[in-house]
Amino acid sequence: MKVNIKSMSISTILTIILIVFMTIYAELNTGFKDFLKNLFGHHWVAKGIITVIFFILSYFILKNFISDNKKVKEIVAWVIIATILGSLAIFIFFIYEFFI
Amino acid sequence: MVHFLIGAHAALGEVGAIGFLWVLIELLNPTTTRVRRAKIIALISVVLLFLSWFTGGYYYVNIYGEDVKPIIKEGPQPWVHGIFMETKEHVFLFLPFLALLNSLILKKYEKEIIKDKNIRISVIALCVIIFLLAFAIGAMGYLISSGARAALEANLG
């Protein structure tokens, strides 16, 4: 089976966005954090399992619509941008939450 | 206090990250042999990062939350949990997916990567981000351990 790299890159970007969203929203909304906790016993475990399921599902959905080609540089650049921005968003949010 | 799972988690993560540094070096001047070796190292590194996730996760859920977190929060450096542990545990989740993507790009374009500079640069750039992120996470782990130690020392005094 040939992997569709474009679809997998977009899945990675969407997964990063989902992690950032779940992380910040769970801190701001205790109901959501409790929902995650009730789902798998611990909010962090729930985030991990949801993330893996989302990554796999989004890849298999996207690969039906997106055709792959060898021009991976642009999409990988977006993966890296998403990683940097996602990391900074989480870091800055927890600085804000701790001090304010 | 010091649990072997902390060491296992850190070692698996850092060796996985160093694996991607190795991949980067192999691709600076690629040959068929070097690319084949890079592909194998990348795959092993993916497995190591997933194992680091599971060992760290088991420790975090079953030991850290119960025994270590309350001590740090009451110690002189509560910010190491509030800022660095919270950041570490969530940013870490990016790593296995980035590593898997990089490994699969390498696998798919194994034959083209020697001549296609753009694919090579993409894999190298992903190696850099994986390596830097993993070592930043390792540094956060060091701060968290220091926070726990400072809290224990404060209680002894």
Coordinates of C-alpha atoms in Angstrom, one line a residue, chain A residues 24-81:
Chain A
I24 CA -6.6 24.7 26.0
Y25 CA -10.3 24.1 26.0
A26 CA -10.0 21.4 28.7
E27 CA -8.3 24.0 31.0
L28 CA -10.9 26.6 30.3
N29 CA -14.0 24.3 30.6
T30 CA -14.1 21.9 33.5
G31 CA -17.1 20.2 32.0
F32 CA -15.0 19.2 28.9
K33 CA -12.1 18.1 31.1
D34 CA -14.5 15.9 33.1
F35 CA -16.0 14.5 29.9
L36 CA -12.4 13.5 28.8
K37 CA -11.8 12.0 32.3
N38 CA -15.0 10.0 32.2
L39 CA -14.2 8.7 28.7
F40 CA -10.9 6.9 29.5
G41 CA -10.3 7.5 33.2
H42 CA -7.8 10.3 32.7
H43 CA -8.0 13.5 30.6
W44 CA -4.5 13.0 29.2
V45 CA -5.1 9.4 28.2
A46 CA -8.4 10.5 26.6
K47 CA -6.5 13.2 24.6
G48 CA -4.0 10.6 23.4
I49 CA -6.6 8.0 22.3
I50 CA -8.8 10.6 20.6
T51 CA -5.7 12.0 18.8
V52 CA -4.7 8.6 17.5
I53 CA -8.2 7.8 16.3
F54 CA -8.6 11.2 14.7
F55 CA -5.2 10.9 12.9
I56 CA -6.0 7.6 11.4
L57 CA -9.6 8.5 10.5
S58 CA -8.7 11.9 9.0
Y59 CA -5.9 10.2 6.9
F60 CA -8.2 7.6 5.4
I61 CA -10.9 10.1 4.7
L62 CA -8.5 12.7 3.1
K63 CA -6.7 10.2 0.9
N64 CA -9.9 9.7 -1.0
F65 CA -10.0 13.3 -2.0
I66 CA -6.4 14.4 -2.2
S67 CA -4.1 13.2 -4.9
D68 CA -0.4 12.8 -4.0
N69 CA 2.6 14.1 -5.8
K70 CA 6.3 14.4 -5.2
K71 CA 6.0 18.1 -4.2
V72 CA 6.1 17.5 -0.5
K73 CA 8.2 20.5 0.5
E74 CA 5.3 23.0 0.8
I75 CA 3.0 20.7 2.8
V76 CA 5.9 19.7 5.1
A77 CA 6.7 23.4 5.6
W78 CA 3.1 23.8 6.8
V79 CA 3.5 20.8 9.2
I80 CA 6.6 22.5 10.7
I81 CA 4.8 25.9 11.0

